[in-house]
Tab-separated table of C-alpha atoms in Angstrom:
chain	number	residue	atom	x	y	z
Q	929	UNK	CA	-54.284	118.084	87.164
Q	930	UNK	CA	-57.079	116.213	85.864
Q	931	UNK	CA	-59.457	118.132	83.295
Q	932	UNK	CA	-62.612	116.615	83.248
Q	933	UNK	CA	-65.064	117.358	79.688
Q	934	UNK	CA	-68.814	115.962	80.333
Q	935	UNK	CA	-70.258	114.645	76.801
Q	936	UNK	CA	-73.700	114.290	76.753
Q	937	UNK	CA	-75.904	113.784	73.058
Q	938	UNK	CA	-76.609	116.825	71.119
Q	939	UNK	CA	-73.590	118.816	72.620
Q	940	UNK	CA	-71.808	121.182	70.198
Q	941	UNK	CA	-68.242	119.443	69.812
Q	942	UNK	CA	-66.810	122.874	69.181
Q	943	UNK	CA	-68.046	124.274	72.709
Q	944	UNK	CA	-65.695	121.002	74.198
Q	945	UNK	CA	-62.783	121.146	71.721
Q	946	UNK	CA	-61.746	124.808	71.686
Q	947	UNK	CA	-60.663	124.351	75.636
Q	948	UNK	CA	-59.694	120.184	75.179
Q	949	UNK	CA	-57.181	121.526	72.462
Q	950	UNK	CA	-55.361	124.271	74.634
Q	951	UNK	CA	-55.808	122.531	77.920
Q	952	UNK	CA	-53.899	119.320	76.284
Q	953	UNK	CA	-50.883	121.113	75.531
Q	954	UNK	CA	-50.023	121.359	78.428
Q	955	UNK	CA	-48.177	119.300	80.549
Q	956	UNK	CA	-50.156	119.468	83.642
Q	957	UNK	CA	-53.305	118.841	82.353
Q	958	UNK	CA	-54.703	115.253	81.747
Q	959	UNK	CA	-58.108	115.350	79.655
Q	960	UNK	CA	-60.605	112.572	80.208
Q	961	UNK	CA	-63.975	112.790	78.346
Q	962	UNK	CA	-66.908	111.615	80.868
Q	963	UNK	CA	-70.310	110.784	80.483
Q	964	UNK	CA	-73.948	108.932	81.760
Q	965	UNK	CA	-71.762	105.798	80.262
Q	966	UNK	CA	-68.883	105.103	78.193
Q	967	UNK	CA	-69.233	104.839	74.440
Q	968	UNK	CA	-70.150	106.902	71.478
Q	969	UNK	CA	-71.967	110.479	72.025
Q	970	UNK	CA	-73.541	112.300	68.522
Q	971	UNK	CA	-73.535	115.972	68.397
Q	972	UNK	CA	-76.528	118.119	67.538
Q	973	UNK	CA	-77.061	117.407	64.075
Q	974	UNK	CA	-75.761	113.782	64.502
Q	975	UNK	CA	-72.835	114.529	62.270
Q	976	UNK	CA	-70.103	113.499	64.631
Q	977	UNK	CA	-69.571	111.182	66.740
Q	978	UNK	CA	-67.075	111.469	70.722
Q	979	UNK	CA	-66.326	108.794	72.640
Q	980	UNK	CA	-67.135	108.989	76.821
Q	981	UNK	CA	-63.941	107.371	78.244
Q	982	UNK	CA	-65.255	107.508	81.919
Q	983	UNK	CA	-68.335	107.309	83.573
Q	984	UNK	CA	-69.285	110.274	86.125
Q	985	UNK	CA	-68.937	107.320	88.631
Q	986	UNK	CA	-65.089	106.856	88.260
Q	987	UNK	CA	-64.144	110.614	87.943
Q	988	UNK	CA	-65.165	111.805	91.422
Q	989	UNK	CA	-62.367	114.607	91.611
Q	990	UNK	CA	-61.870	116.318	88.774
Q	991	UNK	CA	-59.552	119.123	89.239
Q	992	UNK	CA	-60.762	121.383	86.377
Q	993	UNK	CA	-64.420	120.508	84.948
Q	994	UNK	CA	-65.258	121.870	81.623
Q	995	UNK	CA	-68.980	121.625	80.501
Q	996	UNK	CA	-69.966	122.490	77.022
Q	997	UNK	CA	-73.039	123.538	75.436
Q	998	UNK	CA	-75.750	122.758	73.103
Q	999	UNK	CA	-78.960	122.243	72.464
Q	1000	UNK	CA	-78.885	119.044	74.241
Q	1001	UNK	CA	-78.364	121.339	77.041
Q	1002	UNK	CA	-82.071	121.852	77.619
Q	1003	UNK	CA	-82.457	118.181	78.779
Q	1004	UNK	CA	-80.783	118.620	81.735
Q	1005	UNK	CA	-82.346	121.809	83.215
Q	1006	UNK	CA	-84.718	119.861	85.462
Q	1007	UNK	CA	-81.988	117.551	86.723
Q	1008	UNK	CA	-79.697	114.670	85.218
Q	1009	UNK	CA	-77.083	112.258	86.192
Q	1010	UNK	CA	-74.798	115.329	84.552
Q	1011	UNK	CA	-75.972	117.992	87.007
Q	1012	UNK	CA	-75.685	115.832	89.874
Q	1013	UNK	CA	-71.812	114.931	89.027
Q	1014	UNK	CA	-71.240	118.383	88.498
Q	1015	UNK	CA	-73.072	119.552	92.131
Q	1016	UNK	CA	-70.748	116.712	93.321
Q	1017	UNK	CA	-67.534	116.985	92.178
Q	1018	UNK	CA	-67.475	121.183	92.031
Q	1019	UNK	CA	-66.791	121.285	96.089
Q	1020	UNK	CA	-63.092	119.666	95.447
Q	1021	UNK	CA	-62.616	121.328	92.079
Q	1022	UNK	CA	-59.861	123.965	91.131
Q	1023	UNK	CA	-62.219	125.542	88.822
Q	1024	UNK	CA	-65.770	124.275	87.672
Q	1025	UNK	CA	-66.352	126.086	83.925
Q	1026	UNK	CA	-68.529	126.018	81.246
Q	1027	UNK	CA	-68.663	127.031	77.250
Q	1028	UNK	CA	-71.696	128.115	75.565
Q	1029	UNK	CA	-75.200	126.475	76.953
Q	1030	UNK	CA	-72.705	124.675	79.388
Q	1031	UNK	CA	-73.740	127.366	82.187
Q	1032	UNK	CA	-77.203	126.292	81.787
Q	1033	UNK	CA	-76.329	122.934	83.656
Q	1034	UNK	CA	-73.900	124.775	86.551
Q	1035	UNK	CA	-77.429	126.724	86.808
Q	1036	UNK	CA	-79.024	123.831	86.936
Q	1037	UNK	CA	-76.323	122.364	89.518
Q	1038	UNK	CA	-77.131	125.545	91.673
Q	1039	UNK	CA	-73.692	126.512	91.575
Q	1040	UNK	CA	-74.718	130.058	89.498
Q	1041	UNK	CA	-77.410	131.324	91.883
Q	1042	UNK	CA	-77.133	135.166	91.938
Q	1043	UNK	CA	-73.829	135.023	90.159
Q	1044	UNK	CA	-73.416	137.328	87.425
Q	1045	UNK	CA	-72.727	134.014	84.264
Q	1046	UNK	CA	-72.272	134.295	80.565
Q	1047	UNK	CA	-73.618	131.855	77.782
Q	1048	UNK	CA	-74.408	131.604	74.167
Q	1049	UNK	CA	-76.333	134.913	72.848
Q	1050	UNK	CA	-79.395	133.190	72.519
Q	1051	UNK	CA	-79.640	131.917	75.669
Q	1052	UNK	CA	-79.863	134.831	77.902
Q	1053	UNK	CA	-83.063	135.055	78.735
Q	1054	UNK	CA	-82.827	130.729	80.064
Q	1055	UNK	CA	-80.001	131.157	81.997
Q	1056	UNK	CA	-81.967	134.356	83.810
Q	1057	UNK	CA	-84.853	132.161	84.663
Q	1058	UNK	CA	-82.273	129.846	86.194
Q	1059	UNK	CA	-81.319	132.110	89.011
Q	1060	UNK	CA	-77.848	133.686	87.218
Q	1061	UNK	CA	-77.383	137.257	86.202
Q	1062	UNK	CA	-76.521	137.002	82.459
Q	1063	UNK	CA	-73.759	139.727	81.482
Q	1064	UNK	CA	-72.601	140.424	77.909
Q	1065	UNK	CA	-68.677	139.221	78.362
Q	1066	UNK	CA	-66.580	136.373	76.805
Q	1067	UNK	CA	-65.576	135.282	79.488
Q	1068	UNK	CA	-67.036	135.717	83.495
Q	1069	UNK	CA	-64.473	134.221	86.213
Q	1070	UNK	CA	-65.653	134.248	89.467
Q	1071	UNK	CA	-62.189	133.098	91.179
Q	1072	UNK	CA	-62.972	132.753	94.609
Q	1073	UNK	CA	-65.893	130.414	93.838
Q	1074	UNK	CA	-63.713	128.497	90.980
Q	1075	UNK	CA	-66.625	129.256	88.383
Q	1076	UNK	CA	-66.196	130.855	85.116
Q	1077	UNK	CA	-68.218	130.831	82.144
Q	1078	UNK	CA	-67.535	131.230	78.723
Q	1079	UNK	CA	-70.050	132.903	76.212
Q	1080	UNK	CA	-71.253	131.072	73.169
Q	1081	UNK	CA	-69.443	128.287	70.989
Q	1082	UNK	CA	-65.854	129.602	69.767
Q	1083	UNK	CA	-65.474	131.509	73.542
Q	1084	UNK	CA	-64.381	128.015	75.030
Q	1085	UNK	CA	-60.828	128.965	73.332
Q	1086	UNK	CA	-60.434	132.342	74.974
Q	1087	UNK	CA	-61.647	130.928	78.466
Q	1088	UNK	CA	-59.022	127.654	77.829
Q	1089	UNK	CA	-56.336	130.240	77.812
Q	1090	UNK	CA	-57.215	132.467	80.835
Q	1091	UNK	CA	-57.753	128.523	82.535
Q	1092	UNK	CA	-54.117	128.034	81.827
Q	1093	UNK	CA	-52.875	131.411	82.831
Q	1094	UNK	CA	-55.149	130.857	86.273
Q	1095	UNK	CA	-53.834	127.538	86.916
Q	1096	UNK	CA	-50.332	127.180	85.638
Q	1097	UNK	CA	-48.695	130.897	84.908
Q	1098	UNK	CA	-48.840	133.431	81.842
Q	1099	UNK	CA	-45.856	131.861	80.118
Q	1100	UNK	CA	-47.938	128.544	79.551
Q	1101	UNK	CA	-51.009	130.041	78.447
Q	1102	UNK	CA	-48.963	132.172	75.971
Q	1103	UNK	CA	-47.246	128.752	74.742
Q	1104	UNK	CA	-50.510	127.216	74.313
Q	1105	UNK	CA	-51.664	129.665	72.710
Q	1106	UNK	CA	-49.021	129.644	70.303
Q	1107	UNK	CA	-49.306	126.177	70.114
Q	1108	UNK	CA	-52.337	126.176	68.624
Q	1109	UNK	CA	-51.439	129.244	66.819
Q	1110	UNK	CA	-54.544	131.111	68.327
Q	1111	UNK	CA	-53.950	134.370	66.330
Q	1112	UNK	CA	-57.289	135.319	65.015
Q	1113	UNK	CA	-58.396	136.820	61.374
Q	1114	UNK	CA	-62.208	136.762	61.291
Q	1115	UNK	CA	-63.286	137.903	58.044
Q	1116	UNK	CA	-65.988	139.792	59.519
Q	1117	UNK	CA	-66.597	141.664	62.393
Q	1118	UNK	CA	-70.079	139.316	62.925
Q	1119	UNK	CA	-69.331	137.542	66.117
Q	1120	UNK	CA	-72.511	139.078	68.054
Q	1121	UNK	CA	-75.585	140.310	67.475
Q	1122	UNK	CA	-75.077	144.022	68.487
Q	1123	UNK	CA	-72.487	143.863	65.849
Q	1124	UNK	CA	-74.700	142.443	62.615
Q	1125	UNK	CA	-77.436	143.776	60.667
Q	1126	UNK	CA	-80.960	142.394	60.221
Q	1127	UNK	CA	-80.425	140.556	57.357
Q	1128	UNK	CA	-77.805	138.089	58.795
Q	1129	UNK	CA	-79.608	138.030	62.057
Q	1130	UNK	CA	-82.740	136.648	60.044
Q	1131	UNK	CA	-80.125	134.010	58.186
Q	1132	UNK	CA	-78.663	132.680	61.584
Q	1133	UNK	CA	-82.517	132.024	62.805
Q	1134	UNK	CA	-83.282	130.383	59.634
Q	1135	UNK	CA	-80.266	128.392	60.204
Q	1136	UNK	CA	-81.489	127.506	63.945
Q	1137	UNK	CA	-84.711	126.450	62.745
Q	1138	UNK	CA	-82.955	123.346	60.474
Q	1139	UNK	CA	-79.729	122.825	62.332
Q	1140	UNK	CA	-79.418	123.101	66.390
S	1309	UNK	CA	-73.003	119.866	49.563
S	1310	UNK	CA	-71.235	116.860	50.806
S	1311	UNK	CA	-68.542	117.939	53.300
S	1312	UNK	CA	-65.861	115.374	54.123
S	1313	UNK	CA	-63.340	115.351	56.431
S	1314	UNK	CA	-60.807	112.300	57.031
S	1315	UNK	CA	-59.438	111.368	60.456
S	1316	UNK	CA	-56.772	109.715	61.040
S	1317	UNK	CA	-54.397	108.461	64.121
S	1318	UNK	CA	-53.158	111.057	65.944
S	1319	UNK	CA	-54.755	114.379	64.649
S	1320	UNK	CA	-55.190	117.298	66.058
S	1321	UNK	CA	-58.726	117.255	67.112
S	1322	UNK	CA	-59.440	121.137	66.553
S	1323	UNK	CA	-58.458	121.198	62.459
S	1324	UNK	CA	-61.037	118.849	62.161
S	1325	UNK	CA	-63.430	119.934	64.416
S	1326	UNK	CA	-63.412	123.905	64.010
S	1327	UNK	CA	-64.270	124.129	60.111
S	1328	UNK	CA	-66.574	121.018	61.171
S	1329	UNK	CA	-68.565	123.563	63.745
S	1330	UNK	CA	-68.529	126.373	61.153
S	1331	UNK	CA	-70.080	124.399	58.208
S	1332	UNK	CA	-72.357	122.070	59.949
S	1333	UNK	CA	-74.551	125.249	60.788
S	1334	UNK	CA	-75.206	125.725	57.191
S	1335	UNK	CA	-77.847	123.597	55.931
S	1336	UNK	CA	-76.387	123.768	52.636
S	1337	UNK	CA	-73.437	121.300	54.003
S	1338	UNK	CA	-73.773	117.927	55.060
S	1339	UNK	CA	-70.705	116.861	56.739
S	1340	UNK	CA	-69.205	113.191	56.987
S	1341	UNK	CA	-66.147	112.072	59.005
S	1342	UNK	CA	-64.091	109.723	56.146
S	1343	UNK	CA	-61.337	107.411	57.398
S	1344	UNK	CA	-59.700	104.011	56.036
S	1345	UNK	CA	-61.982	102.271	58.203
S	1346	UNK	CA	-65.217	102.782	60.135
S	1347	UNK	CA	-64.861	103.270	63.705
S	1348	UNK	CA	-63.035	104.986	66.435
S	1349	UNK	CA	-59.413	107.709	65.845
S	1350	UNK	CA	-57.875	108.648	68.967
S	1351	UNK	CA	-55.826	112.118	68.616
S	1352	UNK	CA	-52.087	112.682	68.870
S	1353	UNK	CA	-52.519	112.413	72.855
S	1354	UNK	CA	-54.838	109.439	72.933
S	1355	UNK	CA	-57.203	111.449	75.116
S	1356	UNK	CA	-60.359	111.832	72.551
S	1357	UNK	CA	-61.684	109.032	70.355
S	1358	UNK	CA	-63.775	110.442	67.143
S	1359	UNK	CA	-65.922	108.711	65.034
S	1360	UNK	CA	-65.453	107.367	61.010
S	1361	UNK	CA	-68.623	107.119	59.562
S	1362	UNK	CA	-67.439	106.234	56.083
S	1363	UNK	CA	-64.712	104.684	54.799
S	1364	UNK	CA	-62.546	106.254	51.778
S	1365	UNK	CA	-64.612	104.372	49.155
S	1366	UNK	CA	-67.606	104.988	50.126
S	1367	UNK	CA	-67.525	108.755	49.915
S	1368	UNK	CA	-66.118	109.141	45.967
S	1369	UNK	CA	-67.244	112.449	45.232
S	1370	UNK	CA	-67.364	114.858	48.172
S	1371	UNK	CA	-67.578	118.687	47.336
S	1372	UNK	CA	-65.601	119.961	49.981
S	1373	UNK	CA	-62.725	118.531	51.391
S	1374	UNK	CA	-61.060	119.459	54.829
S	1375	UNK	CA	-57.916	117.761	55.478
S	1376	UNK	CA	-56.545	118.241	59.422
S	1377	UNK	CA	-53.180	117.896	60.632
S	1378	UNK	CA	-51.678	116.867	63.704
S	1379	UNK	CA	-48.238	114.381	64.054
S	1380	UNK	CA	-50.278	111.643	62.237
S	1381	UNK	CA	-50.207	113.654	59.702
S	1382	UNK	CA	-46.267	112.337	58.911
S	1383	UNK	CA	-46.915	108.575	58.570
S	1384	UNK	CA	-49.039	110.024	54.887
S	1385	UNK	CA	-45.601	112.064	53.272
S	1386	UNK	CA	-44.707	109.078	51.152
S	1387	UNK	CA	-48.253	107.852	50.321
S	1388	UNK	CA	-51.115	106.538	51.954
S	1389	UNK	CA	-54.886	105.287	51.381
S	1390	UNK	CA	-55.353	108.956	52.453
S	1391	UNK	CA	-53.433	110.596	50.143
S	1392	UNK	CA	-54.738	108.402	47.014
S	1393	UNK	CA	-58.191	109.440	48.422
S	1394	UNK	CA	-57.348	112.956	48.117
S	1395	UNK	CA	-55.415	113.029	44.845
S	1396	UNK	CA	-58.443	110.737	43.257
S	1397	UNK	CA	-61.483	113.254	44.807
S	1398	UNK	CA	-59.651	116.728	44.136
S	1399	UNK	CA	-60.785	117.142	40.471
S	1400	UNK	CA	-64.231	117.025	41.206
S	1401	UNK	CA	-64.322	119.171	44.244
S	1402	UNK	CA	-65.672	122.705	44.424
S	1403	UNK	CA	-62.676	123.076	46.899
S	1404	UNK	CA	-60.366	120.832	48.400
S	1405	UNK	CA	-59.114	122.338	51.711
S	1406	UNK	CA	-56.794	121.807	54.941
S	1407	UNK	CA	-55.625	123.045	58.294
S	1408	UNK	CA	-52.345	122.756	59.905
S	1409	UNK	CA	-50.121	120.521	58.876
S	1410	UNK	CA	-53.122	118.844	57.089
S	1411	UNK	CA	-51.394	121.002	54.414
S	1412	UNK	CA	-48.749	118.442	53.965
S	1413	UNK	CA	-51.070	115.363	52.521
S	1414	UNK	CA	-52.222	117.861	50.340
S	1415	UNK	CA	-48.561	118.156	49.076
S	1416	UNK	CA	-48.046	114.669	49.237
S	1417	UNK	CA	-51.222	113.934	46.700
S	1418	UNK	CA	-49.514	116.654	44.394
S	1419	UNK	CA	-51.952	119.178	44.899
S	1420	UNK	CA	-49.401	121.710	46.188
S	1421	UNK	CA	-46.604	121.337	44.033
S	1422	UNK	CA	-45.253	125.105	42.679
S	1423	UNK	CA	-47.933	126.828	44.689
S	1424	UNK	CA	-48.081	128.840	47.589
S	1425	UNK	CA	-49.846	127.177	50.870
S	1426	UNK	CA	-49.445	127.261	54.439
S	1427	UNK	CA	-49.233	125.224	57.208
S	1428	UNK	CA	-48.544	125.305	61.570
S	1429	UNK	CA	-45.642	127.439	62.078
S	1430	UNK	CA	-43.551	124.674	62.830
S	1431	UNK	CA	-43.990	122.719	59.983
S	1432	UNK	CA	-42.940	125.343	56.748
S	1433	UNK	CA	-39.710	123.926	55.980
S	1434	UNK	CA	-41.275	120.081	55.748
S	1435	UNK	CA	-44.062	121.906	53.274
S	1436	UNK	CA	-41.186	123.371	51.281
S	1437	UNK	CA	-39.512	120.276	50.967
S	1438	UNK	CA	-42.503	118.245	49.247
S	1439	UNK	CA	-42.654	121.165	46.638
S	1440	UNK	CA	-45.015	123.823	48.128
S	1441	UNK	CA	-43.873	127.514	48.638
S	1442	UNK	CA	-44.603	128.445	52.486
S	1443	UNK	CA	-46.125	131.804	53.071
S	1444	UNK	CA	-46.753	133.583	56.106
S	1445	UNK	CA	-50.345	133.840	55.566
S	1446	UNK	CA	-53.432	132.666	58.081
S	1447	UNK	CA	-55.326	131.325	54.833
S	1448	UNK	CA	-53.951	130.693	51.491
S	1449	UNK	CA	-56.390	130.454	48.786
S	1450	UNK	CA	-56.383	129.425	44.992
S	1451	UNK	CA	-59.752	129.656	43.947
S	1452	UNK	CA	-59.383	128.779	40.490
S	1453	UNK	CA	-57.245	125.480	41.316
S	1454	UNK	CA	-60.344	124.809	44.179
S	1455	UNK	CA	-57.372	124.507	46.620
S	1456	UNK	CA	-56.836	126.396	49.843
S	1457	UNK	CA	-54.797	125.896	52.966
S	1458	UNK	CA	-55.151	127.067	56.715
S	1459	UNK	CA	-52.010	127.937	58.895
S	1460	UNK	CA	-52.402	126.262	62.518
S	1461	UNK	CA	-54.901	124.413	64.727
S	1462	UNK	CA	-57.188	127.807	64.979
S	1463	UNK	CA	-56.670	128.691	61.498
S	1464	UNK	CA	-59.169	126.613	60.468
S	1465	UNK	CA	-61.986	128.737	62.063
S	1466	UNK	CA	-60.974	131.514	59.860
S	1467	UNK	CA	-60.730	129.208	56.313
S	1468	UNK	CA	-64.471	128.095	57.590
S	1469	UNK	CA	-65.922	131.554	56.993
S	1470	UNK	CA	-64.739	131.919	54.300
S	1471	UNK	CA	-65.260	128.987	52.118
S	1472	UNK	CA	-69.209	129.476	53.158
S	1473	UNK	CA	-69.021	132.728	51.729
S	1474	UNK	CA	-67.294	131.403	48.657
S	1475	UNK	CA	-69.474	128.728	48.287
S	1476	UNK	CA	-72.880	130.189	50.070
S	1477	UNK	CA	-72.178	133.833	50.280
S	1478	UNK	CA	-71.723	136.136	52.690
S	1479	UNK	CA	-74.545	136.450	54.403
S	1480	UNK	CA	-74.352	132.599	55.411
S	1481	UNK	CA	-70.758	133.384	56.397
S	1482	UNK	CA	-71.680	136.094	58.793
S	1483	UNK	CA	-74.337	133.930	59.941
S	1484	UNK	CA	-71.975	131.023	60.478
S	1485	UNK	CA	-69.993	133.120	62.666
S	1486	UNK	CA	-72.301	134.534	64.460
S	1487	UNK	CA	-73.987	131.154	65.447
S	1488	UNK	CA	-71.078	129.899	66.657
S	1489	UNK	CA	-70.163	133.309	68.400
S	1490	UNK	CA	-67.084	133.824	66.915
S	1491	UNK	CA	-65.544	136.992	68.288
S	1492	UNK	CA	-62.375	136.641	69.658
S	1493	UNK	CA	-61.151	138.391	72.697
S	1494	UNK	CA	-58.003	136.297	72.771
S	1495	UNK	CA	-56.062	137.105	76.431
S	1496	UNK	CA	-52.482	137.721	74.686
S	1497	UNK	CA	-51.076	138.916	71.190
S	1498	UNK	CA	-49.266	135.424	71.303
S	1499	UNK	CA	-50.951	133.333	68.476
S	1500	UNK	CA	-47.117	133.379	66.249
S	1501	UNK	CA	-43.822	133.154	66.606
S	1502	UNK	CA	-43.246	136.489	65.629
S	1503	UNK	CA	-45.273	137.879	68.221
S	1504	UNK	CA	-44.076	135.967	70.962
S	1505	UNK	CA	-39.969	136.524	72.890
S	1506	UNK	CA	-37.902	132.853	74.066
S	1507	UNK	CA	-39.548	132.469	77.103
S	1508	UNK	CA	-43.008	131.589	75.361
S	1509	UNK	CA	-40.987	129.788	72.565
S	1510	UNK	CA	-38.716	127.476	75.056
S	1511	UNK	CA	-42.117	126.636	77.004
S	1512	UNK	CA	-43.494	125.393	73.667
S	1513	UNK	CA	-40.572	123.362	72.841
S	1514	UNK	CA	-40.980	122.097	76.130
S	1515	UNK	CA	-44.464	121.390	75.721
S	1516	UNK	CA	-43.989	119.858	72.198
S	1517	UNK	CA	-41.404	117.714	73.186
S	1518	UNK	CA	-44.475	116.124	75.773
S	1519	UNK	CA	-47.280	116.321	74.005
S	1520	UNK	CA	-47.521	116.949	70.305
């Protein structure tokens, strides 16, 4: 199966590397990075640095697509060569999917019209106006359609697994999750906002407003 | 702070990239990709290309090191540019730091010898043998000796938080977190060989000896 991971500039690398790393463990996955053109993509801050191996022209179907997030997310709400692919490629898919900001272009795509979606916690209220029904999970799979959506950033990883499980069996997604030895001590229980006081909620805006 | 983490041939892209995604949100770090040369790193598979911004002598005194793992990680055991990076930048770090088998170029520049550190799962006996003690542990931490080590891939997540709050504090770690949405809801208790029975273990043999 081929796994196809759109990286556009300003992405968060994190949103396409959590699902990249469990999805190329296994066997019957092939990961190619795609893009507007081949060549170097910087993330948000301009820190890092991906390389596009394939244009959306010479992936035209992609068994698995993967779209992640980020605040360069907001450039394609109004159309893009990267919601067109994805409108074009999601009829012959397995499963279309997104991480993070990522379901802001399937919304975009039309594919999450009066779907109930998930996305990053701040981004609710934009994915709403695009026609989904945001609900507070980590991950919402809509089988039957081949859509699922991930919730914010680190949620790509959980989603990667349940991917595996979907498309290959439980014993795979276990190994890949072992694999990456997925076994997860937090040292705080601050992974959403329900869950965090006022004073980190202020610090995590104040981060926003210098790094996106 | 100056945050530097080398590539190399054949990482694993998540060591790198999951500490990366916790520490770039804190404008306190600046982060730099360091390398022997400038330019493109493929991963272990050769299905993701990163970017070296710096080379090893450009970046002389970083405060925070993060050193990934992946198979590449073998050609540095008996000395590399690499390693003499590391072993020359340690003693003016505020903490030198690695993932995975990134663990074992630690060892390799000395930095491990007679203390406990972890690594992946699979690697503990190779740690042991270049003079570190293995511990089960998810992340290993000498403050006083600025040194701490990550078990696998995901593990580095985990180390993330907490060298913001040991560096920041932890309101910034919280923050960090909760930017990146970091609240696992992983789909099986399968993240370590203890947890897991042969059927998970065989498939990840199998899966190793494919892709590693």
């Amino acid at each position: 199966m081929q796994v196809a991971i759109p990286l556009f500039p300003r992405l968060t690398a994190l949103d396409a590397i959590g699902p990249y790393e469990v999805l190329q463990r296994v066997p019957e996955f092939d990961v190619v990075f795609v893009g507007a053109e081949r060549g170097e993509v910087r993330t948000e801050n301009g820190m890092l640095g991906l390389t596009v191996d394939a244009t959306f022209a010479e992936v035209e179907r992609p068994d698995v697509v993967v779209v992640p997030g980020g605040v360069g997310s907001r450039d394609h709400l109004e159309g893009s060569s990267l919601v067109d692919w994805v409108a074009a490629v999601h009829p012959t898919t397995r499963m279309t999917t997104s991480v993070c900001t990522g379901s802001l272009i399937l919304a975009a795509a039309g594919l999450l019209t009066g779907r109930t979606a998930t996305t990053h916690w701040g981004a609710t209220e934009i994915l709403a106006k695009l026609g989904a029904e945001p609900v507070r999970q980590r991950v919402v799979a809509h089988p039957e359609q081949r859509i699922i959506t991930a919730a914010g950033v680190a949620a790509g990883i959980d989603m990667g697994i349940r991917l595996v499980a979907l498309l290959v069996d439980e014993v795979a997604a276990q190994a890949a999750q072992l694999g990456i030895e997925y076994d997860p001590e937090p040292p705080y229980d601050a992974g959403h906002p329900d869950k965090v006081g006022p004073e980190v909620m202020a610090r995590v805006r104040e981060f926003s407003a210098v790094r996106r």
